[in-house]
Coordinates of C-alpha atoms and ligand atoms in Angstrom, one line a residue:
M271 CA 109.6 100.4 74.1
K272 CA 109.7 97.8 76.8
Q273 CA 107.7 98.8 79.8
T274 CA 108.8 98.1 83.4
V275 CA 106.0 96.5 85.4
A276 CA 106.2 96.3 89.2
V277 CA 104.4 93.1 90.0
V278 CA 103.4 93.3 93.7
F279 CA 102.5 90.2 95.6
G280 CA 101.9 88.9 99.2
G281 CA 100.6 91.5 101.5
V282 CA 99.1 91.8 105.0
S283 CA 95.9 89.8 104.2
T284 CA 94.3 86.5 105.0
E285 CA 94.7 85.9 101.2
H286 CA 98.5 86.4 101.3
E287 CA 99.0 82.8 100.0
V288 CA 96.4 83.2 97.3
S289 CA 98.4 86.2 96.0
R290 CA 101.5 84.0 95.9
M291 CA 99.6 81.6 93.7
S292 CA 98.2 84.3 91.4
V293 CA 101.5 86.0 90.9
T294 CA 103.4 82.8 90.1
S295 CA 101.1 82.4 87.1
V296 CA 101.5 86.1 86.1
L297 CA 105.3 85.9 86.2
E298 CA 105.3 82.6 84.2
N299 CA 103.1 84.1 81.5
I300 CA 103.7 87.8 81.2
D301 CA 105.0 88.8 77.7
R302 CA 108.6 89.5 78.4
E303 CA 109.1 90.9 74.9
A304 CA 106.9 93.8 75.8
Y305 CA 107.3 94.0 79.6
T306 CA 110.2 93.8 82.1
P307 CA 108.6 92.6 85.4
I308 CA 110.1 93.7 88.7
M309 CA 109.0 91.5 91.6
V310 CA 107.9 93.3 94.7
G311 CA 107.0 91.1 97.6
I312 CA 105.2 92.3 100.7
D313 CA 105.7 90.0 103.7
K314 CA 103.0 89.2 106.3
A315 CA 104.5 91.9 108.5
G316 CA 103.9 94.4 105.8
R317 CA 107.6 94.9 104.8
W318 CA 108.3 95.6 101.1
F319 CA 111.1 94.1 99.2
R320 CA 112.3 94.0 95.6
Y321 CA 112.9 90.3 95.1
E322 CA 115.5 89.1 92.6
G323 CA 115.5 85.3 93.0
P324 CA 113.7 82.7 91.0
A325 CA 110.0 83.3 90.5
G326 CA 109.5 79.6 91.4
A327 CA 110.4 80.3 95.0
I328 CA 107.4 82.7 95.5
L329 CA 104.7 80.0 95.7
D330 CA 105.9 78.4 98.9
G331 CA 107.1 81.6 100.5
G332 CA 110.8 80.7 100.0
W333 CA 111.4 84.1 98.3
E334 CA 111.6 85.6 101.8
Q335 CA 115.0 83.8 102.2
G336 CA 116.1 84.7 98.7
P337 CA 118.0 87.7 97.3
K338 CA 116.0 90.9 98.0
T339 CA 116.4 94.5 98.9
P340 CA 114.1 96.5 101.2
C341 CA 112.1 99.0 99.2
V342 CA 109.2 101.4 99.3
L343 CA 106.9 102.7 96.5
S344 CA 107.4 106.4 96.6
P345 CA 104.2 108.6 96.8
D346 CA 106.3 111.4 95.3
R347 CA 105.4 112.0 91.6
G348 CA 108.9 113.2 91.0
H349 CA 110.1 109.7 91.6
R350 CA 107.5 107.5 89.8
G351 CA 109.1 104.4 91.1
L352 CA 110.5 102.3 93.8
L353 CA 113.1 103.5 96.3
L354 CA 115.5 100.7 96.9
L355 CA 116.8 101.0 100.4
G356 CA 120.3 99.4 100.0
E357 CA 123.2 99.5 102.4
G358 CA 124.7 102.6 100.8
G359 CA 121.6 104.7 100.8
W360 CA 118.6 104.7 98.5
Q361 CA 118.4 104.3 94.8
L362 CA 115.5 105.0 92.4
L363 CA 114.1 102.3 90.3
P364 CA 111.6 103.9 87.8
V365 CA 108.4 102.0 87.1
D366 CA 106.0 102.5 84.2
V367 CA 103.0 100.5 85.5
V368 CA 102.1 98.5 88.6
F369 CA 100.2 95.3 88.7
P370 CA 99.1 94.8 92.3
V371 CA 98.4 91.0 92.3
L372 CA 97.0 91.3 95.9
H373 CA 93.8 89.9 97.2
G374 CA 91.7 91.0 100.1
K375 CA 92.6 93.5 102.8
N376 CA 95.3 96.0 101.9
G377 CA 95.3 94.8 98.4
E378 CA 91.8 95.2 96.8
D379 CA 90.2 97.5 99.3
G380 CA 91.5 100.8 98.1
T381 CA 94.5 101.2 100.4
I382 CA 97.3 100.4 98.0
Q383 CA 95.3 102.0 95.2
G384 CA 95.5 105.2 97.3
L385 CA 99.3 105.0 97.4
L386 CA 99.4 104.2 93.7
E387 CA 97.2 107.3 93.0
L388 CA 99.7 109.5 94.9
S389 CA 102.6 107.9 93.1
G390 CA 101.2 108.9 89.7
I391 CA 102.1 105.5 88.3
P392 CA 99.4 103.8 86.3
Y393 CA 98.1 100.6 87.8
V394 CA 96.0 97.6 86.9
G395 CA 92.5 97.3 88.2
C396 CA 89.9 99.4 90.1
G397 CA 90.6 102.8 91.7
V398 CA 90.3 103.8 95.3
A399 CA 86.6 104.2 95.6
A400 CA 85.5 101.2 93.6
S401 CA 87.9 99.0 95.4
A402 CA 86.8 100.2 98.8
N403 CA 83.1 100.0 97.9
C404 CA 83.3 96.5 96.6
M405 CA 85.3 95.4 99.6
D406 CA 82.6 96.5 102.0
K407 CA 79.7 94.2 101.3
E408 CA 77.2 96.5 103.1
I409 CA 78.3 99.6 101.0
A410 CA 78.3 97.5 97.8
K411 CA 74.7 96.2 98.6
T412 CA 73.5 99.8 99.2
L413 CA 74.8 100.8 95.8
F414 CA 73.3 97.6 94.2
D415 CA 70.0 98.5 95.8
S416 CA 70.1 102.1 94.6
H417 CA 70.7 100.8 91.0
G418 CA 68.0 98.2 91.2
I419 CA 70.4 95.2 91.1
P420 CA 68.9 92.2 92.9
N421 CA 71.0 91.0 95.9
A422 CA 70.4 89.0 99.1
R423 CA 68.3 90.6 101.9
Y424 CA 70.5 91.2 104.9
A425 CA 71.1 92.8 108.2
A426 CA 74.4 94.5 109.2
V427 CA 75.7 94.0 112.7
R428 CA 78.6 95.9 114.3
H429 CA 80.9 94.5 116.9
G430 CA 79.6 95.5 120.3
D431 CA 76.0 96.0 119.1
D432 CA 73.4 94.7 121.5
R433 CA 72.4 91.3 120.2
A434 CA 69.2 91.0 122.3
G435 CA 66.3 90.4 119.9
L436 CA 68.5 89.9 116.9
A437 CA 67.7 86.2 116.4
G438 CA 64.0 87.1 116.6
R439 CA 64.4 89.8 113.9
V440 CA 66.3 87.3 111.7
T441 CA 63.4 84.8 112.1
A442 CA 60.9 87.5 111.2
Q443 CA 62.8 89.2 108.4
L444 CA 65.2 86.7 106.8
G445 CA 64.2 83.2 107.9
W446 CA 66.6 80.4 108.5
P447 CA 69.1 79.3 107.4
V448 CA 71.2 82.5 107.0
F449 CA 74.8 83.2 106.0
V450 CA 76.9 85.2 108.4
K451 CA 80.0 86.8 107.0
P452 CA 82.5 89.5 107.7
A453 CA 81.6 92.7 105.8
A454 CA 85.1 92.9 104.4
S455 CA 86.8 89.7 103.8
G456 CA 87.3 87.3 101.0
S457 CA 88.0 83.6 100.1
S458 CA 85.1 82.6 102.4
V459 CA 87.2 83.3 105.4
G460 CA 84.9 83.8 108.4
V461 CA 81.7 82.8 106.5
T462 CA 79.3 80.4 108.3
R463 CA 75.9 78.9 107.3
V464 CA 73.7 79.1 110.3
E465 CA 70.7 76.7 110.5
G466 CA 68.8 78.3 113.4
P467 CA 68.9 80.9 116.2
G468 CA 71.2 78.8 118.4
G469 CA 74.1 79.2 116.0
L470 CA 73.9 82.9 115.4
D471 CA 76.2 84.1 118.3
A472 CA 79.1 81.9 117.4
A473 CA 78.9 82.7 113.7
L474 CA 78.9 86.5 114.5
D475 CA 81.9 86.0 116.8
A476 CA 83.7 84.1 114.0
A477 CA 83.0 86.9 111.6
F478 CA 84.2 89.6 114.0
L479 CA 87.6 87.9 114.1
H480 CA 88.0 89.4 110.6
G481 CA 86.7 92.9 111.1
P482 CA 84.2 95.1 113.1
K483 CA 81.2 94.6 110.9
A484 CA 79.3 91.5 109.9
L485 CA 76.4 90.7 107.5
I486 CA 73.6 88.3 108.2
E487 CA 72.1 87.3 104.8
E488 CA 69.1 85.3 103.7
A489 CA 70.3 82.0 102.3
L490 CA 70.1 82.0 98.5
V491 CA 69.4 78.8 96.6
G492 CA 70.8 78.4 93.1
A493 CA 73.8 77.7 91.0
E494 CA 76.8 79.8 91.9
V495 CA 77.8 81.4 88.7
E496 CA 80.5 83.9 87.9
C497 CA 81.2 86.4 85.1
A498 CA 84.4 88.1 84.2
V499 CA 84.3 91.8 83.3
M500 CA 87.1 93.8 81.7
G501 CA 87.4 97.4 80.6
Q502 CA 86.4 100.9 81.6
G503 CA 83.2 102.9 81.4
P504 CA 81.2 102.3 78.2
G505 CA 84.0 99.9 77.1
A506 CA 83.4 97.5 79.9
R507 CA 82.6 94.0 78.5
A508 CA 81.4 90.8 80.1
S509 CA 83.0 87.5 79.2
Q510 CA 81.0 85.7 76.6
V511 CA 81.4 82.5 78.7
I512 CA 80.3 82.4 82.3
G513 CA 81.4 79.8 84.9
Q514 CA 79.9 77.9 87.7
I515 CA 81.4 76.7 91.0
V516 CA 80.0 73.6 92.6
P517 CA 81.1 73.4 96.3
K518 CA 81.1 69.8 97.6
R519 CA 80.6 70.9 101.2
G520 CA 77.6 73.2 100.8
L521 CA 79.8 76.3 101.1
Y522 CA 82.5 77.4 98.7
D523 CA 85.2 77.7 101.4
Y524 CA 88.8 78.5 101.6
E525 CA 89.9 74.8 101.6
G526 CA 87.7 74.0 98.7
K527 CA 88.8 77.0 96.7
Y528 CA 92.5 76.5 97.1
L529 CA 93.6 73.5 99.0
D530 CA 91.8 70.2 98.6
G531 CA 90.2 70.5 95.2
S532 CA 86.7 69.9 96.7
T533 CA 85.2 72.5 94.4
D534 CA 84.3 71.7 90.8
L535 CA 84.4 74.4 88.1
Y536 CA 82.0 74.1 85.1
I537 CA 82.9 76.3 82.2
P538 CA 80.5 77.2 80.7
A539 CA 78.0 77.3 83.6
R540 CA 75.2 74.7 83.4
V541 CA 72.4 77.3 83.1
P542 CA 70.1 78.2 80.2
E543 CA 71.5 80.7 77.7
A544 CA 68.8 83.3 78.7
Q545 CA 70.0 83.1 82.3
A546 CA 73.7 83.4 81.2
Q547 CA 72.7 86.5 79.3
A548 CA 71.0 88.0 82.4
V549 CA 74.2 87.4 84.3
R550 CA 76.3 89.2 81.7
T551 CA 74.0 92.1 81.5
L552 CA 73.7 92.5 85.3
A553 CA 77.5 92.0 85.7
V554 CA 78.3 94.9 83.5
R555 CA 75.5 97.1 85.1
A556 CA 77.0 96.3 88.6
Y557 CA 80.5 96.9 87.4
R558 CA 79.6 100.3 86.1
A559 CA 77.3 101.1 89.0
L560 CA 80.3 100.7 91.3
E561 CA 82.6 102.4 88.9
C562 CA 85.0 99.5 88.4
R563 CA 87.7 99.7 85.8
G564 CA 90.3 97.2 84.6
L565 CA 88.8 94.0 85.8
A566 CA 86.4 92.4 88.2
R567 CA 84.7 89.1 88.7
V568 CA 81.0 89.4 89.4
D569 CA 79.4 86.5 91.3
F570 CA 75.7 85.5 91.2
F571 CA 73.2 82.9 92.2
A572 CA 71.3 81.6 89.2
H573 CA 67.9 80.3 90.4
S574 CA 66.1 77.1 89.4
D575 CA 63.4 78.9 87.4
G576 CA 66.1 79.2 84.7
K577 CA 65.6 82.9 84.5
S578 CA 66.2 84.9 87.6
V579 CA 69.6 85.7 89.1
T580 CA 70.8 87.4 92.3
L581 CA 74.1 89.2 92.6
N582 CA 76.3 88.0 95.4
E583 CA 79.4 90.1 95.2
I584 CA 82.0 91.8 93.1
N585 CA 85.7 90.9 93.5
T586 CA 88.0 93.6 92.2
M587 CA 91.1 91.4 92.2
P588 CA 89.8 87.9 91.7
G589 CA 91.9 84.8 91.9
F590 CA 94.3 85.2 89.0
T591 CA 96.2 81.9 88.5
S592 CA 96.0 80.6 85.0
I593 CA 93.5 78.0 86.3
S594 CA 91.4 80.5 88.3
M595 CA 87.9 81.4 87.2
Y596 CA 88.5 84.9 85.9
P597 CA 91.4 84.0 83.6
K598 CA 89.7 80.8 82.5
L599 CA 86.5 82.7 81.5
M600 CA 88.6 85.1 79.5
T601 CA 90.6 82.4 77.8
R602 CA 87.4 80.6 76.9
S603 CA 86.1 83.9 75.6
G604 CA 89.1 84.2 73.2
L605 CA 92.1 85.8 75.0
T606 CA 95.1 83.8 76.0
Y607 CA 96.3 84.3 79.6
T608 CA 99.3 86.2 78.3
Q609 CA 97.1 88.4 76.2
L610 CA 94.9 89.0 79.2
I611 CA 97.8 90.2 81.3
S612 CA 98.9 92.5 78.4
G613 CA 95.4 93.7 77.9
L614 CA 95.1 94.7 81.6
L615 CA 98.5 96.5 81.5
E616 CA 97.4 98.3 78.3
L617 CA 94.2 99.4 79.9
A618 CA 96.2 100.8 82.9
L619 CA 98.7 102.6 80.6
T620 CA 96.0 104.1 78.4
Q621 CA 93.4 105.2 80.9
E622 CA 92.8 108.9 81.5
Ligands
ADP877 N1 73.4 84.5 101.0 C1 74.0 83.4 100.7 N2 73.3 82.3 100.3 C2 73.9 81.1 100.0 N3 75.2 80.9 100.0 C3 76.0 81.9 100.4 C4 75.4 83.2 100.7 N4 76.5 84.0 101.0 C5 77.6 83.3 100.9 N5 77.3 82.0 100.5 C6 78.3 80.9 100.3 O1 79.5 81.3 100.9 C7 80.6 81.6 100.0 C8 81.4 82.7 100.4 O2 80.6 83.9 100.6 P1 80.9 85.3 99.8 O3 79.9 86.2 100.2 O4 81.1 85.0 98.4 O5 82.3 85.8 100.5 P2 83.8 85.9 100.1 O6 84.0 87.3 99.9 O7 84.6 85.4 101.2 O8 84.0 85.1 98.8 C9 79.8 81.7 98.6 O9 80.6 81.4 97.5 C10 78.6 80.8 98.8 O10 79.0 79.4 98.6
MG878 MG1 82.8 85.1 97.1

């Protein structure tokens, strides 16, 4: 039986455009023999639409002018679907499974996952708690620490905290340079490398534009390597191949990630096999420690001793275009992109 998949894209997030890129690949490659995709776009104002125009108009945002019907996902388990809010009243469109191809706030932070839990419709990816915990870098680090998973030393600062003495504490406890970042953002938005005490205030202000909590982290030196993990519980598996990103501007930033190609990807990562194995082992440990399911990309720094690694973060809905790191690691590890999408939908449909 063909399954109806609501493929949700856009969203109220600084990564709205990234979602449009990811979903374009998903719609091009989803197995249409097995699945009937329904396109559900959320615009930047947070309005939901069932979109019925060409998938090719999603990438540049043109879908917003295309044929579409306002809709909502019903939290009522009697519905298990979308309510299309047409001119003549509402109409139910039943959905078998949801693929929220949404990045960042409102997409991979547990919010939409909460709505999906209420709806009773299976969905791809991590649940409410895992999504929320991975999104908040302070909470995630607390959990990494409690599971003995190495991660950067840091200080958390809340908006409005007294900053007197802060630079001195950073000098004493972390040393310079440091990285200042919003506790809950993504795609390097609001992240600044700060060379000395004079730059701290401006970097914190920049981070607070994206949320009420910021992290000041010791600067880690090493290759930035990433591992794809898929599955649930004891069935969680790391990709056999890990990847490496090489930012050309010293920071893997939004432009470099998506816009100007100034980031090189190396697959496999240029690190010794023993270090790659350490990454795979720790990636699965971290994934399980935070109770992830479905998928996540776990990012590390691999240090120059060729052995040690430090975990940077877990992304529960990593960039998902066919040329993004997560799908590429999976395809290099033996799955086609189409099989990857089907595998994630199967995991969603079969999980308890
Ligand atoms: N502690 C750190 N040491 C060195 N580089 C860092 C550190 N934290 C972040 N970076 C750089 O900034 C980028 C973005 O930071 P990250 O914590 O991954 O945030 P995001 O959630 O926005 O991806 C990283 O890919 C890395 O290049
Ligand atoms: Mg990152």
